[in-house]
PDB file of C-alpha atoms in Angstrom:
ATOM      1  CA  UNK A 179     -29.890 -67.991  33.336  1.00 47.00           C
ATOM      2  CA  UNK A 180     -32.309 -65.467  31.921  1.00 48.00           C
ATOM      3  CA  UNK A 181     -34.491 -66.348  28.961  1.00 58.00           C
ATOM      4  CA  UNK A 182     -33.074 -63.321  27.113  1.00 93.00           C
ATOM      5  CA  UNK A 183     -29.766 -65.174  26.619  1.00 97.00           C
ATOM      6  CA  UNK A 184     -31.547 -68.022  24.866  1.00 97.00           C
ATOM      7  CA  UNK A 185     -33.596 -65.571  22.801  1.00 97.00           C
ATOM      8  CA  UNK A 186     -30.440 -63.686  21.795  1.00 98.00           C
ATOM      9  CA  UNK A 187     -28.722 -66.905  20.710  1.00 98.00           C
ATOM     10  CA  UNK A 188     -31.709 -67.820  18.546  1.00 98.00           C
ATOM     11  CA  UNK A 189     -31.830 -64.324  17.047  1.00 98.00           C
ATOM     12  CA  UNK A 190     -28.118 -64.453  16.224  1.00 98.00           C
ATOM     13  CA  UNK A 191     -28.699 -67.864  14.645  1.00 98.00           C
ATOM     14  CA  UNK A 192     -31.418 -66.432  12.427  1.00 98.00           C
ATOM     15  CA  UNK A 193     -29.175 -63.550  11.389  1.00 98.00           C
ATOM     16  CA  UNK A 194     -26.339 -65.941  10.520  1.00 98.00           C
ATOM     17  CA  UNK A 195     -28.742 -67.987   8.399  1.00 98.00           C
ATOM     18  CA  UNK A 196     -30.511 -65.062   6.750  1.00 98.00           C
ATOM     19  CA  UNK A 197     -27.217 -63.417   5.777  1.00 97.00           C
ATOM     20  CA  UNK A 198     -25.850 -66.595   4.248  1.00 98.00           C
ATOM     21  CA  UNK A 199     -23.139 -67.063   6.864  1.00 98.00           C
ATOM     22  CA  UNK A 200     -24.387 -70.626   7.427  1.00 98.00           C
ATOM     23  CA  UNK A 201     -26.422 -73.159   5.447  1.00 97.00           C
ATOM     24  CA  UNK A 202     -28.333 -76.238   6.513  1.00 96.00           C
ATOM     25  CA  UNK A 203     -27.082 -77.222   9.992  1.00 95.00           C
ATOM     26  CA  UNK A 204     -23.762 -75.338   9.740  1.00 96.00           C
ATOM     27  CA  UNK A 205     -22.291 -73.216  12.497  1.00 97.00           C
ATOM     28  CA  UNK A 206     -22.649 -73.035  16.242  1.00 98.00           C
ATOM     29  CA  UNK A 207     -23.127 -70.425  18.950  1.00 98.00           C
ATOM     30  CA  UNK A 208     -22.466 -70.499  22.671  1.00 98.00           C
ATOM     31  CA  UNK A 209     -22.713 -68.191  25.667  1.00 98.00           C
ATOM     32  CA  UNK A 210     -20.983 -68.681  28.993  1.00 98.00           C
ATOM     33  CA  UNK A 211     -23.604 -68.112  31.705  1.00 97.00           C
ATOM     34  CA  UNK A 212     -21.697 -69.226  34.811  1.00 94.00           C
ATOM     35  CA  UNK A 213     -18.275 -70.227  36.070  1.00 92.00           C
ATOM     36  CA  UNK A 214     -18.732 -73.748  34.723  1.00 94.00           C
ATOM     37  CA  UNK A 215     -21.847 -73.459  32.572  1.00 97.00           C
ATOM     38  CA  UNK A 216     -22.325 -72.788  28.887  1.00 98.00           C
ATOM     39  CA  UNK A 217     -25.466 -72.645  26.760  1.00 98.00           C
ATOM     40  CA  UNK A 218     -24.733 -73.960  23.271  1.00 98.00           C
ATOM     41  CA  UNK A 219     -26.654 -74.596  20.087  1.00 98.00           C
ATOM     42  CA  UNK A 220     -27.721 -78.205  19.503  1.00 98.00           C
ATOM     43  CA  UNK A 221     -26.263 -80.555  16.946  1.00 96.00           C
ATOM     44  CA  UNK A 222     -28.223 -81.114  13.748  1.00 95.00           C
ATOM     45  CA  UNK A 223     -30.510 -78.066  13.852  1.00 97.00           C
ATOM     46  CA  UNK A 224     -30.507 -75.182  11.372  1.00 97.00           C
ATOM     47  CA  UNK A 225     -29.466 -71.931  13.000  1.00 98.00           C
ATOM     48  CA  UNK A 226     -32.328 -70.287  11.129  1.00 97.00           C
ATOM     49  CA  UNK A 227     -35.063 -72.194  12.946  1.00 96.00           C
ATOM     50  CA  UNK A 228     -33.829 -72.762  16.479  1.00 97.00           C
ATOM     51  CA  UNK A 229     -36.103 -72.281  19.460  1.00 96.00           C
ATOM     52  CA  UNK A 230     -34.914 -71.409  22.981  1.00 97.00           C
ATOM     53  CA  UNK A 231     -35.884 -74.818  24.366  1.00 97.00           C
ATOM     54  CA  UNK A 232     -33.534 -76.546  21.909  1.00 97.00           C
ATOM     55  CA  UNK A 233     -30.395 -75.009  23.442  1.00 98.00           C
ATOM     56  CA  UNK A 234     -28.213 -77.275  25.560  1.00 98.00           C
ATOM     57  CA  UNK A 235     -26.639 -76.577  28.954  1.00 97.00           C
ATOM     58  CA  UNK A 236     -23.214 -78.115  29.462  1.00 97.00           C
ATOM     59  CA  UNK A 237     -20.141 -77.667  31.618  1.00 97.00           C
ATOM     60  CA  UNK A 238     -16.650 -76.610  30.507  1.00 96.00           C
ATOM     61  CA  UNK A 239     -15.788 -80.253  29.883  1.00 94.00           C
ATOM     62  CA  UNK A 240     -18.667 -80.593  27.437  1.00 95.00           C
ATOM     63  CA  UNK A 241     -20.873 -82.705  29.694  1.00 96.00           C
ATOM     64  CA  UNK A 242     -24.619 -82.043  29.454  1.00 97.00           C
ATOM     65  CA  UNK A 243     -25.683 -80.724  32.850  1.00 97.00           C
ATOM     66  CA  UNK A 244     -28.286 -82.433  35.026  1.00 95.00           C
ATOM     67  CA  UNK A 245     -31.669 -80.853  34.548  1.00 94.00           C
ATOM     68  CA  UNK A 246     -31.076 -79.866  30.932  1.00 94.00           C
ATOM     69  CA  UNK A 247     -34.480 -80.090  29.298  1.00 94.00           C
ATOM     70  CA  UNK A 248     -33.492 -79.871  25.629  1.00 96.00           C
ATOM     71  CA  UNK A 249     -33.158 -83.595  25.072  1.00 96.00           C
ATOM     72  CA  UNK A 250     -30.471 -82.817  22.503  1.00 97.00           C
ATOM     73  CA  UNK A 251     -26.742 -83.199  22.088  1.00 96.00           C
ATOM     74  CA  UNK A 252     -24.566 -80.055  22.100  1.00 97.00           C
ATOM     75  CA  UNK A 253     -22.889 -79.004  18.874  1.00 96.00           C
ATOM     76  CA  UNK A 254     -20.167 -81.392  17.776  1.00 94.00           C
ATOM     77  CA  UNK A 255     -17.840 -78.363  17.673  1.00 95.00           C
ATOM     78  CA  UNK A 256     -18.424 -77.442  21.314  1.00 96.00           C
ATOM     79  CA  UNK A 257     -14.807 -78.350  22.142  1.00 96.00           C
ATOM     80  CA  UNK A 258     -13.664 -75.321  20.165  1.00 96.00           C
ATOM     81  CA  UNK A 259     -15.919 -73.028  22.204  1.00 97.00           C
ATOM     82  CA  UNK A 260     -14.871 -74.520  25.528  1.00 97.00           C
ATOM     83  CA  UNK A 261     -11.178 -74.132  24.703  1.00 97.00           C
ATOM     84  CA  UNK A 262     -11.712 -70.400  24.143  1.00 98.00           C
ATOM     85  CA  UNK A 263     -13.569 -70.037  27.468  1.00 98.00           C
ATOM     86  CA  UNK A 264     -10.863 -71.901  29.373  1.00 96.00           C
ATOM     87  CA  UNK A 265      -8.099 -69.781  27.832  1.00 97.00           C
ATOM     88  CA  UNK A 266      -9.960 -66.439  28.015  1.00 96.00           C
ATOM     89  CA  UNK A 267     -12.033 -65.907  31.197  1.00 95.00           C
ATOM     90  CA  UNK A 268     -13.116 -62.506  29.816  1.00 95.00           C
ATOM     91  CA  UNK A 269     -14.857 -64.094  26.824  1.00 97.00           C
ATOM     92  CA  UNK A 270     -18.575 -64.729  27.287  1.00 97.00           C
ATOM     93  CA  UNK A 271     -19.667 -65.836  23.803  1.00 98.00           C
ATOM     94  CA  UNK A 272     -18.339 -67.638  20.721  1.00 98.00           C
ATOM     95  CA  UNK A 273     -19.807 -67.695  17.204  1.00 98.00           C
ATOM     96  CA  UNK A 274     -18.656 -70.092  14.475  1.00 98.00           C
ATOM     97  CA  UNK A 275     -19.934 -69.846  10.908  1.00 98.00           C
ATOM     98  CA  UNK A 276     -19.061 -70.479   7.263  1.00 98.00           C
ATOM     99  CA  UNK A 277     -19.484 -67.087   5.570  1.00 98.00           C
ATOM    100  CA  UNK A 278     -18.636 -67.426   1.892  1.00 98.00           C
ATOM    101  CA  UNK A 279     -15.829 -64.903   1.428  1.00 98.00           C
ATOM    102  CA  UNK A 280     -14.124 -65.523   4.770  1.00 98.00           C
ATOM    103  CA  UNK A 281     -14.281 -69.268   4.159  1.00 98.00           C
ATOM    104  CA  UNK A 282     -12.785 -68.809   0.690  1.00 98.00           C
ATOM    105  CA  UNK A 283      -9.838 -66.978   2.257  1.00 98.00           C
ATOM    106  CA  UNK A 284      -9.556 -69.784   4.817  1.00 98.00           C
ATOM    107  CA  UNK A 285      -9.484 -72.388   2.037  1.00 98.00           C
ATOM    108  CA  UNK A 286      -6.757 -70.437   0.226  1.00 98.00           C
ATOM    109  CA  UNK A 287      -4.927 -70.058   3.588  1.00 98.00           C
ATOM    110  CA  UNK A 288      -4.782 -66.292   3.075  1.00 97.00           C
ATOM    111  CA  UNK A 289      -4.970 -64.315   6.274  1.00 97.00           C
ATOM    112  CA  UNK A 290      -6.479 -60.834   6.212  1.00 97.00           C
ATOM    113  CA  UNK A 291      -3.301 -59.100   7.216  1.00 96.00           C
ATOM    114  CA  UNK A 292      -2.799 -56.004   5.053  1.00 96.00           C
ATOM    115  CA  UNK A 293      -3.857 -52.927   7.047  1.00 96.00           C
ATOM    116  CA  UNK A 294      -6.395 -51.684   4.523  1.00 96.00           C
ATOM    117  CA  UNK A 295      -9.324 -51.030   6.857  1.00 95.00           C
ATOM    118  CA  UNK A 296      -9.277 -48.999  10.100  1.00 94.00           C
ATOM    119  CA  UNK A 297     -12.140 -51.146  11.447  1.00 91.00           C
ATOM    120  CA  UNK A 298     -10.143 -54.330  10.917  1.00 93.00           C
ATOM    121  CA  UNK A 299      -7.093 -52.865  12.647  1.00 93.00           C
ATOM    122  CA  UNK A 300      -9.242 -51.703  15.575  1.00 90.00           C
ATOM    123  CA  UNK A 301     -11.132 -54.946  16.063  1.00 89.00           C
ATOM    124  CA  UNK A 302      -8.555 -57.574  15.176  1.00 91.00           C
ATOM    125  CA  UNK A 303      -5.168 -56.196  14.172  1.00 92.00           C
ATOM    126  CA  UNK A 304      -5.322 -58.868  11.503  1.00 94.00           C
ATOM    127  CA  UNK A 305      -7.307 -62.059  10.986  1.00 97.00           C
ATOM    128  CA  UNK A 306      -4.922 -65.021  10.939  1.00 98.00           C
ATOM    129  CA  UNK A 307      -5.529 -68.518   9.564  1.00 98.00           C
ATOM    130  CA  UNK A 308      -5.147 -71.628  11.704  1.00 98.00           C
ATOM    131  CA  UNK A 309      -3.604 -74.889  10.578  1.00 97.00           C
ATOM    132  CA  UNK A 310      -6.115 -77.388   9.242  1.00 97.00           C
ATOM    133  CA  UNK A 311      -7.823 -79.466  11.920  1.00 95.00           C
ATOM    134  CA  UNK A 312     -10.247 -82.331  11.361  1.00 94.00           C
ATOM    135  CA  UNK A 313     -13.792 -81.376  12.301  1.00 90.00           C
ATOM    136  CA  UNK A 314     -15.139 -82.248  15.756  1.00 87.00           C
ATOM    137  CA  UNK A 315     -11.758 -83.473  17.033  1.00 91.00           C
ATOM    138  CA  UNK A 316      -9.402 -82.145  19.705  1.00 93.00           C
ATOM    139  CA  UNK A 317      -7.264 -80.788  16.882  1.00 95.00           C
ATOM    140  CA  UNK A 318      -9.724 -77.922  16.300  1.00 95.00           C
ATOM    141  CA  UNK A 319      -9.327 -76.327  19.750  1.00 95.00           C
ATOM    142  CA  UNK A 320      -5.578 -76.963  19.591  1.00 96.00           C
ATOM    143  CA  UNK A 321      -5.411 -75.052  16.310  1.00 97.00           C
ATOM    144  CA  UNK A 322      -6.876 -71.979  18.049  1.00 96.00           C
ATOM    145  CA  UNK A 323      -4.403 -71.838  20.916  1.00 97.00           C
ATOM    146  CA  UNK A 324      -1.641 -69.871  19.126  1.00 97.00           C
ATOM    147  CA  UNK A 325      -4.168 -67.072  18.478  1.00 97.00           C
ATOM    148  CA  UNK A 326      -6.781 -67.062  21.214  1.00 97.00           C
ATOM    149  CA  UNK A 327      -4.992 -64.641  23.553  1.00 96.00           C
ATOM    150  CA  UNK A 328      -4.016 -62.034  20.960  1.00 94.00           C
ATOM    151  CA  UNK A 329      -6.990 -61.987  18.593  1.00 95.00           C
ATOM    152  CA  UNK A 330     -10.795 -61.769  18.667  1.00 94.00           C
ATOM    153  CA  UNK A 331     -11.294 -64.217  15.827  1.00 97.00           C
ATOM    154  CA  UNK A 332      -9.590 -66.363  13.217  1.00 98.00           C
ATOM    155  CA  UNK A 333     -10.118 -68.101   9.913  1.00 98.00           C
ATOM    156  CA  UNK A 334     -10.224 -71.890  10.279  1.00 98.00           C
ATOM    157  CA  UNK A 335      -8.285 -73.505   7.446  1.00 98.00           C
ATOM    158  CA  UNK A 336     -10.673 -75.144   4.933  1.00 97.00           C
ATOM    159  CA  UNK A 337     -13.493 -74.723   7.417  1.00 96.00           C
ATOM    160  CA  UNK A 338     -14.837 -71.230   8.132  1.00 97.00           C
ATOM    161  CA  UNK A 339     -14.385 -68.556  10.769  1.00 98.00           C
ATOM    162  CA  UNK A 340     -14.832 -68.179  14.507  1.00 98.00           C
ATOM    163  CA  UNK A 341     -15.124 -65.028  16.627  1.00 98.00           C
ATOM    164  CA  UNK A 342     -15.386 -64.464  20.362  1.00 97.00           C
ATOM    165  CA  UNK A 343     -16.435 -61.503  22.494  1.00 96.00           C
ATOM    166  CA  UNK A 344     -17.959 -60.153  25.676  1.00 95.00           C
ATOM    167  CA  UNK A 345     -21.476 -61.255  24.740  1.00 96.00           C
ATOM    168  CA  UNK A 346     -23.216 -63.015  21.872  1.00 98.00           C
ATOM    169  CA  UNK A 347     -23.907 -59.762  20.018  1.00 97.00           C
ATOM    170  CA  UNK A 348     -20.274 -58.683  20.244  1.00 95.00           C
ATOM    171  CA  UNK A 349     -19.190 -62.063  18.870  1.00 98.00           C
ATOM    172  CA  UNK A 350     -21.740 -61.799  16.037  1.00 98.00           C
ATOM    173  CA  UNK A 351     -20.593 -58.252  15.209  1.00 96.00           C
ATOM    174  CA  UNK A 352     -17.018 -59.494  14.949  1.00 96.00           C
ATOM    175  CA  UNK A 353     -18.093 -62.331  12.672  1.00 98.00           C
ATOM    176  CA  UNK A 354     -19.865 -59.767  10.501  1.00 97.00           C
ATOM    177  CA  UNK A 355     -16.691 -57.658  10.417  1.00 95.00           C
ATOM    178  CA  UNK A 356     -14.651 -60.667   9.323  1.00 97.00           C
ATOM    179  CA  UNK A 357     -16.970 -61.427   6.411  1.00 98.00           C
ATOM    180  CA  UNK A 358     -17.369 -57.786   5.356  1.00 97.00           C
ATOM    181  CA  UNK A 359     -13.592 -57.342   5.440  1.00 97.00           C
ATOM    182  CA  UNK A 360     -13.101 -60.500   3.370  1.00 98.00           C
ATOM    183  CA  UNK A 361     -15.475 -59.139   0.702  1.00 98.00           C
ATOM    184  CA  UNK A 362     -13.527 -55.889   0.549  1.00 97.00           C
ATOM    185  CA  UNK A 363     -10.155 -57.673   0.427  1.00 97.00           C
ATOM    186  CA  UNK A 364     -11.427 -59.812  -2.462  1.00 98.00           C
ATOM    187  CA  UNK A 365     -12.477 -56.677  -4.361  1.00 98.00           C
ATOM    188  CA  UNK A 366      -9.124 -55.024  -3.634  1.00 97.00           C
ATOM    189  CA  UNK A 367      -7.239 -58.085  -4.856  1.00 96.00           C
ATOM    190  CA  UNK A 368      -9.382 -58.184  -8.022  1.00 97.00           C
ATOM    191  CA  UNK A 369      -8.408 -54.568  -8.697  1.00 97.00           C
ATOM    192  CA  UNK A 370      -4.734 -55.438  -8.499  1.00 96.00           C
ATOM    193  CA  UNK A 371      -3.996 -54.605  -4.866  1.00 95.00           C
ATOM    194  CA  UNK A 372      -4.638 -51.666  -2.584  1.00 96.00           C
ATOM    195  CA  UNK A 373      -2.714 -49.034  -0.666  1.00 97.00           C
ATOM    196  CA  UNK A 374      -2.320 -50.042   2.990  1.00 97.00           C
ATOM    197  CA  UNK A 375      -2.495 -47.595   5.843  1.00 97.00           C
ATOM    198  CA  UNK A 376       0.816 -46.035   6.813  1.00 97.00           C
ATOM    199  CA  UNK A 377       2.580 -47.588   9.831  1.00 96.00           C
ATOM    200  CA  UNK A 378       2.057 -44.449  11.913  1.00 97.00           C
ATOM    201  CA  UNK A 379      -1.680 -44.560  11.171  1.00 96.00           C
ATOM    202  CA  UNK A 380      -1.846 -48.219  12.189  1.00 95.00           C
ATOM    203  CA  UNK A 381      -0.055 -47.406  15.434  1.00 95.00           C
ATOM    204  CA  UNK A 382      -2.494 -44.558  16.118  1.00 95.00           C
ATOM    205  CA  UNK A 383      -5.480 -46.857  15.547  1.00 94.00           C
ATOM    206  CA  UNK A 384      -4.014 -49.446  17.898  1.00 90.00           C
ATOM    207  CA  UNK A 385      -3.747 -46.779  20.601  1.00 91.00           C
ATOM    208  CA  UNK A 386      -7.415 -45.897  20.072  1.00 91.00           C
ATOM    209  CA  UNK A 387      -8.776 -49.397  20.744  1.00 85.00           C
ATOM    210  CA  UNK A 388      -9.607 -48.683  24.366  1.00 81.00           C
ATOM    211  CA  UNK A 389     -11.264 -45.404  23.412  1.00 85.00           C
ATOM    212  CA  UNK A 390     -13.609 -47.087  20.947  1.00 80.00           C
ATOM    213  CA  UNK A 391     -14.445 -49.866  23.403  1.00 75.00           C
ATOM    214  CA  UNK A 392     -15.413 -47.239  25.960  1.00 75.00           C
ATOM    215  CA  UNK A 393     -17.499 -45.342  23.414  1.00 79.00           C
ATOM    216  CA  UNK A 394     -19.443 -48.530  22.735  1.00 72.00           C
ATOM    217  CA  UNK A 395     -20.285 -48.864  26.448  1.00 72.00           C
ATOM    218  CA  UNK A 396     -22.789 -46.908  28.490  1.00 67.00           C
ATOM    219  CA  UNK A 397     -21.548 -43.457  29.516  1.00 69.00           C
ATOM    220  CA  UNK A 398     -21.731 -44.256  33.220  1.00 67.00           C
ATOM    221  CA  UNK A 399     -19.647 -47.415  32.689  1.00 62.00           C
ATOM    222  CA  UNK A 400     -17.051 -45.593  30.597  1.00 54.00           C
ATOM    223  CA  UNK A 401     -16.780 -42.773  33.133  1.00 57.00           C
ATOM    224  CA  UNK A 402     -14.737 -45.031  35.378  1.00 56.00           C
ATOM    225  CA  UNK A 403     -11.876 -44.808  32.866  1.00 49.00           C
ATOM    226  CA  UNK A 404     -10.432 -42.003  30.766  1.00 47.00           C
ATOM    227  CA  UNK A 405     -12.331 -41.041  27.668  1.00 40.00           C
ATOM    228  CA  UNK A 406      -9.699 -41.541  25.004  1.00 38.00           C
ATOM    229  CA  UNK A 407      -7.959 -44.655  26.217  1.00 38.00           C
ATOM    230  CA  UNK A 408      -4.591 -42.963  25.837  1.00 35.00           C
ATOM    231  CA  UNK A 409      -4.379 -41.021  29.094  1.00 35.00           C
ATOM    232  CA  UNK A 410      -6.266 -37.989  27.819  1.00 31.00           C
ATOM    233  CA  UNK A 411      -9.844 -36.716  27.698  1.00 31.00           C
ATOM    234  CA  UNK A 412     -11.604 -34.743  25.000  1.00 34.00           C
ATOM    235  CA  UNK A 413     -14.237 -32.293  26.168  1.00 28.00           C
ATOM    236  CA  UNK A 414     -15.490 -31.869  22.597  1.00 30.00           C
ATOM    237  CA  UNK A 415     -15.957 -35.563  21.826  1.00 28.00           C
TER     238      UNK A 415
END
């Protein structure tokens, strides 16, 4: 495992803390670095002052691996991360946090479902809310299972939010999108409700998901597929 993975996890932790997405020892971050190996943030450490040597290596059953030099326990919420990895082999990173607006929606059990924002439609479709699950128990990963295959993140009832992606930066970006969307939805609700996108516009955005994923990749990687994700190419893109 390269040291850059540990550095990236620590940098994401600092961003979560600096942006107010976590407080005190809240939140947790993990990256899958092998078939049966995950690097996860330690229990009881602020995400704003982690150091690479504090991160814990464990397997997909949550056991600390031999040779781990951290001397620490993995996050008490590691079961949630491991459940996502077991269900989604394509996922390489999971970020859990308590951003204020997203958590408020989670407490009210209000999913972010109205198609107000093209970015939300592209990245999530919608952001559902799980059933309540007691912290650090097997109920938390179970609460994710109805959503893990069809979504990139959820609101955890009375708890916070969790997002997963192809690397730790993708997962952080999705967490940021969840919180930014929640702020906008709150403002829309305060104004008496908004005008959602038309169904045909939502359908068009859904067809463009592959296109935008390819545009976010390197050009040589995207060249293996078509440019627009809908069977066409655009020479003027």
